[in-house]
JSON list of C-alpha atoms in Angstrom, two decimals:
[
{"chain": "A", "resi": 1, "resn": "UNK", "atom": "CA", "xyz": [-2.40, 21.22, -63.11]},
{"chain": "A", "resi": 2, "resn": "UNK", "atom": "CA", "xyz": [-2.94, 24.11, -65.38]},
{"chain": "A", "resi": 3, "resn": "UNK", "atom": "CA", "xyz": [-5.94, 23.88, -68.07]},
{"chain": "A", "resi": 4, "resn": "UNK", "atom": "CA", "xyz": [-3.26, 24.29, -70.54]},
{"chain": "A", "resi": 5, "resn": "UNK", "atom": "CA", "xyz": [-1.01, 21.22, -69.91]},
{"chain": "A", "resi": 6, "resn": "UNK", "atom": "CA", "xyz": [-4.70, 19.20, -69.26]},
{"chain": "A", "resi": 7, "resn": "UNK", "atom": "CA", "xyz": [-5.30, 19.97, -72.65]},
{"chain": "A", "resi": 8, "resn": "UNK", "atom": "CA", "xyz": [-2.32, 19.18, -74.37]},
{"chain": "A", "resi": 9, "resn": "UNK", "atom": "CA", "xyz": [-2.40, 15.83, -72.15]},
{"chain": "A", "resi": 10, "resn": "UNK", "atom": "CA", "xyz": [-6.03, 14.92, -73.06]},
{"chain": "A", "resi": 11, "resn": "UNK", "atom": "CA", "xyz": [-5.91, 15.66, -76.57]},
{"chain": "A", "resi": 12, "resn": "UNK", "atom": "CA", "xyz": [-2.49, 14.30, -77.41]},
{"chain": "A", "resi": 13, "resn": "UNK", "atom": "CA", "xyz": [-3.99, 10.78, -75.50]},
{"chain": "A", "resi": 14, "resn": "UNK", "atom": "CA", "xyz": [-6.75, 11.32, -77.46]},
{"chain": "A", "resi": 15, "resn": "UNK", "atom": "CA", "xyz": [-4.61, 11.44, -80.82]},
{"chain": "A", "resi": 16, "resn": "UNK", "atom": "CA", "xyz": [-2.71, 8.35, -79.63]},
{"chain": "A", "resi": 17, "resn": "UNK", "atom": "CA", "xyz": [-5.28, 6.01, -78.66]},
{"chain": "A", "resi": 18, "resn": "UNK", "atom": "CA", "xyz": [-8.08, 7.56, -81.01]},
{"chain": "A", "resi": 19, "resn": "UNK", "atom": "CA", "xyz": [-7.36, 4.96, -83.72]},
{"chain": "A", "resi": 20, "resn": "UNK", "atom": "CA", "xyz": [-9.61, 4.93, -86.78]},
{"chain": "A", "resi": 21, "resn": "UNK", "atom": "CA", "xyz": [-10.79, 8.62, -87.39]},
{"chain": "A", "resi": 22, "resn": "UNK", "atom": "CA", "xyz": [-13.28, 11.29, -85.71]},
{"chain": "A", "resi": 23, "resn": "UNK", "atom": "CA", "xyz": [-15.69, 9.25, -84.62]},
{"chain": "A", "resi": 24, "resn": "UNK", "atom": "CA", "xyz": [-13.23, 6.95, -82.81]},
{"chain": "A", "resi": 25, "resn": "UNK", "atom": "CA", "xyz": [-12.36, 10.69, -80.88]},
{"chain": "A", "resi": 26, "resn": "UNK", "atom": "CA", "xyz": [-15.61, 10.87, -79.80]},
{"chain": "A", "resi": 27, "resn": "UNK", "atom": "CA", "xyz": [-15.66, 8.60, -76.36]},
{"chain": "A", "resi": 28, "resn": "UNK", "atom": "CA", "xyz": [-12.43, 10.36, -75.77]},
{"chain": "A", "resi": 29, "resn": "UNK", "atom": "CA", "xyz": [-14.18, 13.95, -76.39]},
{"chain": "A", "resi": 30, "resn": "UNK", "atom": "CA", "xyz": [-17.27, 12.14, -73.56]},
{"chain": "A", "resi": 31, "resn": "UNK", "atom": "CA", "xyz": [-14.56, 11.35, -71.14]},
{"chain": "A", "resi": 32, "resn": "UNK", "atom": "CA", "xyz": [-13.04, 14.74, -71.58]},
{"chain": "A", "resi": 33, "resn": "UNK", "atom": "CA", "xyz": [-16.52, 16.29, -70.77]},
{"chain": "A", "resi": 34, "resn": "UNK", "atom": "CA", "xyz": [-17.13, 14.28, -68.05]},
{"chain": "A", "resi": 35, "resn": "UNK", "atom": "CA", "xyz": [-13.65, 15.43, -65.96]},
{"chain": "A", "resi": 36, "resn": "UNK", "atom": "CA", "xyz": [-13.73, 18.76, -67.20]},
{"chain": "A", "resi": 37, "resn": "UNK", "atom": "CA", "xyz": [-15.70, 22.34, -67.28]},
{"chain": "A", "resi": 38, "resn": "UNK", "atom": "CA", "xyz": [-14.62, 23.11, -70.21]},
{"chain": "A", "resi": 39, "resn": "UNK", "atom": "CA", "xyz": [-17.83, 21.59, -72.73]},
{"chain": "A", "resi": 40, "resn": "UNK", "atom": "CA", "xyz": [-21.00, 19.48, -71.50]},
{"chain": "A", "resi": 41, "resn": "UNK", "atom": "CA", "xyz": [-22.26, 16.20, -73.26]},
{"chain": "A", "resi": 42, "resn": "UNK", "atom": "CA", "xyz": [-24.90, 18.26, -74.85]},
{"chain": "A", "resi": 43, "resn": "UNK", "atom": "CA", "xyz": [-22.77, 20.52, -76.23]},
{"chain": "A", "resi": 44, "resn": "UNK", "atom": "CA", "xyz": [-20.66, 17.55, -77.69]},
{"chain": "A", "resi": 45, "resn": "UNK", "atom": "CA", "xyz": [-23.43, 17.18, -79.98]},
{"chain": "A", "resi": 46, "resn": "UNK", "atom": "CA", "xyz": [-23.49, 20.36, -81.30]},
{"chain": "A", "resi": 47, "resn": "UNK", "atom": "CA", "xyz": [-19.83, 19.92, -81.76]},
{"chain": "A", "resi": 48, "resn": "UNK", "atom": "CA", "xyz": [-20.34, 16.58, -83.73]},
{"chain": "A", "resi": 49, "resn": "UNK", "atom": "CA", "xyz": [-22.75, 18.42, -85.85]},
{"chain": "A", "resi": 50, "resn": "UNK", "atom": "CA", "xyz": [-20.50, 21.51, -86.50]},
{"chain": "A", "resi": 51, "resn": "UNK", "atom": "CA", "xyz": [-17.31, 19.23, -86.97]},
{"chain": "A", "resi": 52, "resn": "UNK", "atom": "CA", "xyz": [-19.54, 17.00, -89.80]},
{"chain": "A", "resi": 53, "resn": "UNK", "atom": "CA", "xyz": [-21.10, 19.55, -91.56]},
{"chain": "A", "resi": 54, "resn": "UNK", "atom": "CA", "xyz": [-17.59, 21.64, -91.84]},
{"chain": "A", "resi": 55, "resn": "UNK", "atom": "CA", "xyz": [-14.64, 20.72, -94.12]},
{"chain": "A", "resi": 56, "resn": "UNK", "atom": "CA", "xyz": [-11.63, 18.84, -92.62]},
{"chain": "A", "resi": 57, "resn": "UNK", "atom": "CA", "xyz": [-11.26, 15.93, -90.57]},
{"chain": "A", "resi": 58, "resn": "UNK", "atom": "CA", "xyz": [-13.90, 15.49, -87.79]},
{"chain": "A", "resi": 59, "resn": "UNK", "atom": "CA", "xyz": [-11.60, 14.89, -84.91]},
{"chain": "A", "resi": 60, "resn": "UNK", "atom": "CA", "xyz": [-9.75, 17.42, -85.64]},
{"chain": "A", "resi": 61, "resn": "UNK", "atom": "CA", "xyz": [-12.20, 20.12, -86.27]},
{"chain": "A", "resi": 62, "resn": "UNK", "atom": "CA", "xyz": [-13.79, 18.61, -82.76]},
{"chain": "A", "resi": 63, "resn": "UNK", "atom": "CA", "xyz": [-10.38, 19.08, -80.96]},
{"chain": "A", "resi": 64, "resn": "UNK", "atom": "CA", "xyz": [-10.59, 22.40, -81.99]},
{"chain": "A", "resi": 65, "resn": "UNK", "atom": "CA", "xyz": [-13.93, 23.04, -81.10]},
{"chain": "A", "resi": 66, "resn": "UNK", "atom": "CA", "xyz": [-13.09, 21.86, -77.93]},
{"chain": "A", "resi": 67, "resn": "UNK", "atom": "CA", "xyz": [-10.03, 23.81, -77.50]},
{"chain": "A", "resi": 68, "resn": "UNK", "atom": "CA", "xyz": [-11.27, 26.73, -77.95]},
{"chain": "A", "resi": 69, "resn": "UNK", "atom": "CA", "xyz": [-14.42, 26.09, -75.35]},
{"chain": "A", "resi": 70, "resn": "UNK", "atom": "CA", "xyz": [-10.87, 25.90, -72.81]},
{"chain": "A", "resi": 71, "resn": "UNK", "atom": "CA", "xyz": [-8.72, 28.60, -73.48]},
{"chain": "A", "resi": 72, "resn": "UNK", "atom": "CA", "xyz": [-10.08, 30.10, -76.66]},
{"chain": "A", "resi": 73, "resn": "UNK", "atom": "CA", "xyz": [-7.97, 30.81, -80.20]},
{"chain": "A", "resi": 74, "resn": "UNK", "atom": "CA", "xyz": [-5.00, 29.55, -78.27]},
{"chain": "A", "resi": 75, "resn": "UNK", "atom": "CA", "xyz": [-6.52, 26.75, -76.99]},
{"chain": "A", "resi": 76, "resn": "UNK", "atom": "CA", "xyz": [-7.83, 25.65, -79.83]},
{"chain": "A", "resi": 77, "resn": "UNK", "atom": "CA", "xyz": [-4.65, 25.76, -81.43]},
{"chain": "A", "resi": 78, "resn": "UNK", "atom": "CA", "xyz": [-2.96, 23.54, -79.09]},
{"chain": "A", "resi": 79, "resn": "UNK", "atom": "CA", "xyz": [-5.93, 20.71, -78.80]},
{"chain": "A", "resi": 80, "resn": "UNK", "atom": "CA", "xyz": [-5.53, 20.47, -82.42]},
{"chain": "A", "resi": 81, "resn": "UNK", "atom": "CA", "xyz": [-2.09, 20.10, -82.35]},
{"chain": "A", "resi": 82, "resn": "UNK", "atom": "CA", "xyz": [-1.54, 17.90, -79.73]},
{"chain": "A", "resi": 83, "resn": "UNK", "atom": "CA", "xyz": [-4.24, 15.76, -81.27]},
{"chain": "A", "resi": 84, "resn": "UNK", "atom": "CA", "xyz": [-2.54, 15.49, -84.30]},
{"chain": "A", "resi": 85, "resn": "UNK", "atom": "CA", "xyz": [1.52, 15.13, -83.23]},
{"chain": "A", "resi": 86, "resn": "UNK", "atom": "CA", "xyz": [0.47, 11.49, -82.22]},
{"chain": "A", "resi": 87, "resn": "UNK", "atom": "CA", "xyz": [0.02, 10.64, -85.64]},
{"chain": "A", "resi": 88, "resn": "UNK", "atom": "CA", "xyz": [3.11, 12.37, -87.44]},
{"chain": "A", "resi": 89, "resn": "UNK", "atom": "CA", "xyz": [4.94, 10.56, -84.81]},
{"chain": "A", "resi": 90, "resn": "UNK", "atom": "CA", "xyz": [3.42, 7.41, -85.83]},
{"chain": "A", "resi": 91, "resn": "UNK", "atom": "CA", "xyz": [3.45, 7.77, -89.04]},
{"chain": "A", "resi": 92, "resn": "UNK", "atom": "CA", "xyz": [6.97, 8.80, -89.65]},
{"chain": "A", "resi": 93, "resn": "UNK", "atom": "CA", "xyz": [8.21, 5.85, -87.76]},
{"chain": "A", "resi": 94, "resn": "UNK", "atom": "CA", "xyz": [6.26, 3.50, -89.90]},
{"chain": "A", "resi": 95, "resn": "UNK", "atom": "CA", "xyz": [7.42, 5.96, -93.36]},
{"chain": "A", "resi": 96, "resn": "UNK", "atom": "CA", "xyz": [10.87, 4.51, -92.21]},
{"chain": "A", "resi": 97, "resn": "UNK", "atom": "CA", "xyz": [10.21, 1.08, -91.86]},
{"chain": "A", "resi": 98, "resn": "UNK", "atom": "CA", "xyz": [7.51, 0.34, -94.33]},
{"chain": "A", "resi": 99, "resn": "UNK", "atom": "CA", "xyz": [9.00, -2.70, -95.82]},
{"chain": "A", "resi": 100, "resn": "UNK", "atom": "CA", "xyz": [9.12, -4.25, -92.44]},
{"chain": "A", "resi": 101, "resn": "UNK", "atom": "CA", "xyz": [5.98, -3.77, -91.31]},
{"chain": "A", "resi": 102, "resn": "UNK", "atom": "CA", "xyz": [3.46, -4.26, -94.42]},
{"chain": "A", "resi": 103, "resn": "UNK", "atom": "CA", "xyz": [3.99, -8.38, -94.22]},
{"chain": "A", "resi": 104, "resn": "UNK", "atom": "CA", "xyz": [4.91, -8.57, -90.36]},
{"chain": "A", "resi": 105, "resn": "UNK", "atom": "CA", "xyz": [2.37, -10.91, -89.21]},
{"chain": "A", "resi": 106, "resn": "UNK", "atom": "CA", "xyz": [2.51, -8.91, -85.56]},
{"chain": "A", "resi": 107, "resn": "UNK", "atom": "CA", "xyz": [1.38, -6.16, -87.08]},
{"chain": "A", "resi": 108, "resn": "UNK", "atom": "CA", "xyz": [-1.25, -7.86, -89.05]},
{"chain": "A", "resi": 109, "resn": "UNK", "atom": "CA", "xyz": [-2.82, -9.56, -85.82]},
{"chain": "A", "resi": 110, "resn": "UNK", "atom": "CA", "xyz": [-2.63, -6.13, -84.17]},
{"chain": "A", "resi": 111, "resn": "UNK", "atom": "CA", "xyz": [-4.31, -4.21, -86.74]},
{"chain": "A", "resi": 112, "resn": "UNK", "atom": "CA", "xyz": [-6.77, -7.48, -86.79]},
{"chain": "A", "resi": 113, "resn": "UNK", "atom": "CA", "xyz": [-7.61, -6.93, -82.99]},
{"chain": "A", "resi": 114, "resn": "UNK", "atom": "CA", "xyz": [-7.97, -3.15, -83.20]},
{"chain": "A", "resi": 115, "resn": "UNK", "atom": "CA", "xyz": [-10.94, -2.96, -85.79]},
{"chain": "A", "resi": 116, "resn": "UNK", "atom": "CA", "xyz": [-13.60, -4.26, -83.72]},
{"chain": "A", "resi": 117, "resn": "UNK", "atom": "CA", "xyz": [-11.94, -2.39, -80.68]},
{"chain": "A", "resi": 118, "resn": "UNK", "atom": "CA", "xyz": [-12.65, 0.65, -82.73]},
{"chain": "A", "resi": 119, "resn": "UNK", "atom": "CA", "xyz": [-16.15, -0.68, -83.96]},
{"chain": "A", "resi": 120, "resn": "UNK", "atom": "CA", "xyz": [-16.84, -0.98, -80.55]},
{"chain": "A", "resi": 121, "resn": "UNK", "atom": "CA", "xyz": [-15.74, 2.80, -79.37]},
{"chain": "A", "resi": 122, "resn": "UNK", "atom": "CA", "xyz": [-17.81, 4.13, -82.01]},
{"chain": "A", "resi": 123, "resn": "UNK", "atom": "CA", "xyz": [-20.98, 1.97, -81.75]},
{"chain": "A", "resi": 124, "resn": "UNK", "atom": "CA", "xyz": [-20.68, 3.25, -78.55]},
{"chain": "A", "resi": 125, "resn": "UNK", "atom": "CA", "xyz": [-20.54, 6.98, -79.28]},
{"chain": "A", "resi": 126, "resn": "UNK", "atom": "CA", "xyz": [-23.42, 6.65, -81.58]},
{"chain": "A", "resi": 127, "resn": "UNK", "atom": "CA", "xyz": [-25.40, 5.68, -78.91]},
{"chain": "A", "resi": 128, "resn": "UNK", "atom": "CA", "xyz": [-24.76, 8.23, -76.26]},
{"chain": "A", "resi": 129, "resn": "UNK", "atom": "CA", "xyz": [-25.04, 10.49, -78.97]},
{"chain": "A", "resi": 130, "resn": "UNK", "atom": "CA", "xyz": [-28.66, 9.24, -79.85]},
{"chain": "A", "resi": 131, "resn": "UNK", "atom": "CA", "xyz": [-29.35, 9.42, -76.08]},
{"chain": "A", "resi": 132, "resn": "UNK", "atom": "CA", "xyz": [-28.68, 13.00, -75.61]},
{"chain": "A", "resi": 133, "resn": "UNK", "atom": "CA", "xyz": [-30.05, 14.02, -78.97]},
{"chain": "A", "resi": 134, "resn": "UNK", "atom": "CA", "xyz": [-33.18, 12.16, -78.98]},
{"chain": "A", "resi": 135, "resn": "UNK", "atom": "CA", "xyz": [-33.76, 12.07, -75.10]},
{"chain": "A", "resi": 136, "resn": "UNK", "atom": "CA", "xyz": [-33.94, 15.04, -72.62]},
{"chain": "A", "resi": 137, "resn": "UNK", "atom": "CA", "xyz": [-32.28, 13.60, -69.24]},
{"chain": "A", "resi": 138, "resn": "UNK", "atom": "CA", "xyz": [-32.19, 16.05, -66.95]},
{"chain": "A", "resi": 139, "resn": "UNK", "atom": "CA", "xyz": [-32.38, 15.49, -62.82]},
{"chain": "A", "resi": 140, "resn": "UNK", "atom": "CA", "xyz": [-32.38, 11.85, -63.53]},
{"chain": "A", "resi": 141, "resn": "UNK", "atom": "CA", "xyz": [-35.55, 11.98, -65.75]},
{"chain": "A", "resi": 142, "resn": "UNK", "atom": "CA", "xyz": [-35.60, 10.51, -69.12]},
{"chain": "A", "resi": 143, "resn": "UNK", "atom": "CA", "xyz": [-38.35, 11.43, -71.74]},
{"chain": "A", "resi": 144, "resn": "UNK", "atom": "CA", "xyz": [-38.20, 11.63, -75.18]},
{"chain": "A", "resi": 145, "resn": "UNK", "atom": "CA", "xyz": [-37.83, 14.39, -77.35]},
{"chain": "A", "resi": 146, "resn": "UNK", "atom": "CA", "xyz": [-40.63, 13.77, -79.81]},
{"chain": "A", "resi": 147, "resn": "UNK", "atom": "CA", "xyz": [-39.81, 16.72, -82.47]},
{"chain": "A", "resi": 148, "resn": "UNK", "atom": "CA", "xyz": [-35.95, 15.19, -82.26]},
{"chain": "A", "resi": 149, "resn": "UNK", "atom": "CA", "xyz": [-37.33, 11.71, -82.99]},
{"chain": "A", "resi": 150, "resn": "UNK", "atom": "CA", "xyz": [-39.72, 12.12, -85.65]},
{"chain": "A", "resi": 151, "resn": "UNK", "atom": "CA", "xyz": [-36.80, 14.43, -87.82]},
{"chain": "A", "resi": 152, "resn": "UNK", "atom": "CA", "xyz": [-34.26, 11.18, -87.26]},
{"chain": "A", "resi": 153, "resn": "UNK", "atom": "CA", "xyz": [-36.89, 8.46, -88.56]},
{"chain": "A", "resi": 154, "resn": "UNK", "atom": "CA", "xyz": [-37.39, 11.08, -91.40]},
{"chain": "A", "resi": 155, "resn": "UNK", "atom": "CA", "xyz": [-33.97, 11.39, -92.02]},
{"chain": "A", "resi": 156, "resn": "UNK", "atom": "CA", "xyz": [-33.24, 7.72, -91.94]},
{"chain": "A", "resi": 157, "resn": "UNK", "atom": "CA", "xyz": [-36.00, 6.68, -94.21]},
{"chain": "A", "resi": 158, "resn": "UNK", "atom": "CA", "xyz": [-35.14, 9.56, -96.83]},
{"chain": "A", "resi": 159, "resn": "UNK", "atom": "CA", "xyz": [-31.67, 8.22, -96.89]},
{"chain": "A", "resi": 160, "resn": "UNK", "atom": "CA", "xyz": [-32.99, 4.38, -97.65]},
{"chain": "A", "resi": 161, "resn": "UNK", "atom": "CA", "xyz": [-35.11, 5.97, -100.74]},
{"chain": "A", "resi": 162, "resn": "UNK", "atom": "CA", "xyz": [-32.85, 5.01, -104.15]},
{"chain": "A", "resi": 163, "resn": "UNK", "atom": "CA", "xyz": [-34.02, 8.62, -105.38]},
{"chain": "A", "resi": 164, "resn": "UNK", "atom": "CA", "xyz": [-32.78, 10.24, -102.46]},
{"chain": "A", "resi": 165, "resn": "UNK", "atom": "CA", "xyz": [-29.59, 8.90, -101.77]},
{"chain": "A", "resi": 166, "resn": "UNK", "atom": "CA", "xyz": [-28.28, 10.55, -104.97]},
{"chain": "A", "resi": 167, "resn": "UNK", "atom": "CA", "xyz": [-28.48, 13.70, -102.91]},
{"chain": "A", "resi": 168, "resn": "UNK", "atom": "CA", "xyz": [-25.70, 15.50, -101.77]},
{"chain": "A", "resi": 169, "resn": "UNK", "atom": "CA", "xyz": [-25.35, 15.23, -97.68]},
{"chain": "A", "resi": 170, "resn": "UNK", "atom": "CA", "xyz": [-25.70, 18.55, -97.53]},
{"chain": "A", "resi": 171, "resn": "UNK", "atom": "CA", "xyz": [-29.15, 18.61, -98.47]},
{"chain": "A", "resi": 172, "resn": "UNK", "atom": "CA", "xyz": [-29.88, 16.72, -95.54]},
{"chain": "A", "resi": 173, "resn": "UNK", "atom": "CA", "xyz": [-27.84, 18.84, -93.14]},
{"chain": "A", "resi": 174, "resn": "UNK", "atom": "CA", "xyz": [-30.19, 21.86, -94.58]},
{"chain": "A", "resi": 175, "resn": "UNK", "atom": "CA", "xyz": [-33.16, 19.89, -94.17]},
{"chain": "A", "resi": 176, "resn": "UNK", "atom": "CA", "xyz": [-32.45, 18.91, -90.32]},
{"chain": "A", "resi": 177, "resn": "UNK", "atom": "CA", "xyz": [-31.51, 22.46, -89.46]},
{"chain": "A", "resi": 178, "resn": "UNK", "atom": "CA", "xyz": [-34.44, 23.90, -91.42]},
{"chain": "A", "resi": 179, "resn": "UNK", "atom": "CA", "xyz": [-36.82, 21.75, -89.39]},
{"chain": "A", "resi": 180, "resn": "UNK", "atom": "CA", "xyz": [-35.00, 22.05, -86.37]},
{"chain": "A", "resi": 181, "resn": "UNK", "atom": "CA", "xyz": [-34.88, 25.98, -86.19]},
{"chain": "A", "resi": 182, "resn": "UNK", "atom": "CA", "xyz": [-38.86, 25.67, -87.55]},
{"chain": "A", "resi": 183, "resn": "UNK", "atom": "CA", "xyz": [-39.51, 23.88, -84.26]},
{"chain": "A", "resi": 184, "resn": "UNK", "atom": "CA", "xyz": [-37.12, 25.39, -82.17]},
{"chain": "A", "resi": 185, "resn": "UNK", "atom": "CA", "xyz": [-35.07, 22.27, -80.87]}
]
C-alpha cells in the first residue's frame, strides 16, 4: 500500500478513535511510529513539545508534524485532514440530532464509559513519554538521563510554588529550552 493511502488510513483512525483531544492522539501517534519509517518514538517527543508550545490544537499540529516527516507539505496536509474529517463527520450528525441525543441515556452511559478509557490512553502516553525523555534506552539498556531529570523535578516543583504558577506557560517552555540547549540535551 502506498505511504499516501497509509496515511490517510492511520490518521483518519486516529481522528475517529482519538476521543478527548491531543493527548488522547498520542498512543495512536506511538503505534504509528512503531509500524512505520516515517518518525521514531524519540522524535515523538520533540513533536509533543513543538505541537504544545505552538498555537492550535495539539493533535492536530502533531498530525501535521507527522505528515510532513511522510511525504512532506503534502503530506502534512493530508494527515491533518484526514485527522480531522472524523470529527466534522461526527459532529454534523450529532448538529442534526441534538435534541435526541443530549438526554438519551445510551449516550450518557457511553460517554460515561469512554472517560476513563481516555484517562487511561493518556496516563499511558505520559508515561512512555517520561520514559523516553527522562531515560536513554538504547540496545536494550536503560539509564537515566540525569540533566533530563533534574530540569523535570525543577519544573514540577516551580509549578507547585503559589508565586509561580501565576506565570505564563511560556515562561516555563523558555526556561526548559534555555537549560536544555545550556546542557546540550
Amino acid at each position: 500500500m502506498s505511504t499516501f493511502v497509509l496515511l490517510i488510513y492511520e490518521f483518519f483512525k486516529t481522528g475517529l478513535f482519538a476521543v478527548g483531544g491531543g493527548p488522547a492522539t498520542i498512543p495512536f501517534l506511538m503505534d504509528i511510529a512503531n509500524k512505520y519509517p516515517w518518525f521514531t518514538i524519540e522524535e515523538l517527543s520533540n513533536m509533543i513539545a513543538i505541537s504544545e508550545s505552538t498555537p492550535g490544537p495539539v493533535g492536530i499540529n502533531m498530525a501535521t508534524y507527522a505528515g510532513y516527516q511522510a511525504l512532506g507539505i503534502f503530506g502534512g496536509i493530508v494527515s491533518t485532514l484526514a485527522l480531522t474529517v472524523p470529527s466534522i463527520i461526527i459532529i454534523l450528525i450529532i448538529a442534526k440530532f441534538l435534541e435526541g441525543f443530549q438526554e438519551n441515556r445510551i449516550v450518557k452511559a457511553v460517554f460515561a464509559g469512554i472517560k476513563p478509557a481516555v484517562t487511561a490512553l493518556i496516563c499511558v502516553a505520559v508515561l512512555n513519554i517520561m520514559k523516553v525523555s527522562l531515560f536513554d534506552i538504547s540496545d536494550n539498556a536503560f539509564s537515566p538521563r540525569i540533566a533530563s531529570i533534574i530540569i523535570c523535578v525543577i519544573i514540577f516543583v516551580l509549578i507547585q510554588i503559589k508565586q509561580t504558577k501565576k506565570l505564563h506557560p511560556a515562561f516555563f517552555i523558555i526556561f526548559a529550552a534555555a537549560i536544555g540547549i545550556v546542557l546540550k540535551l
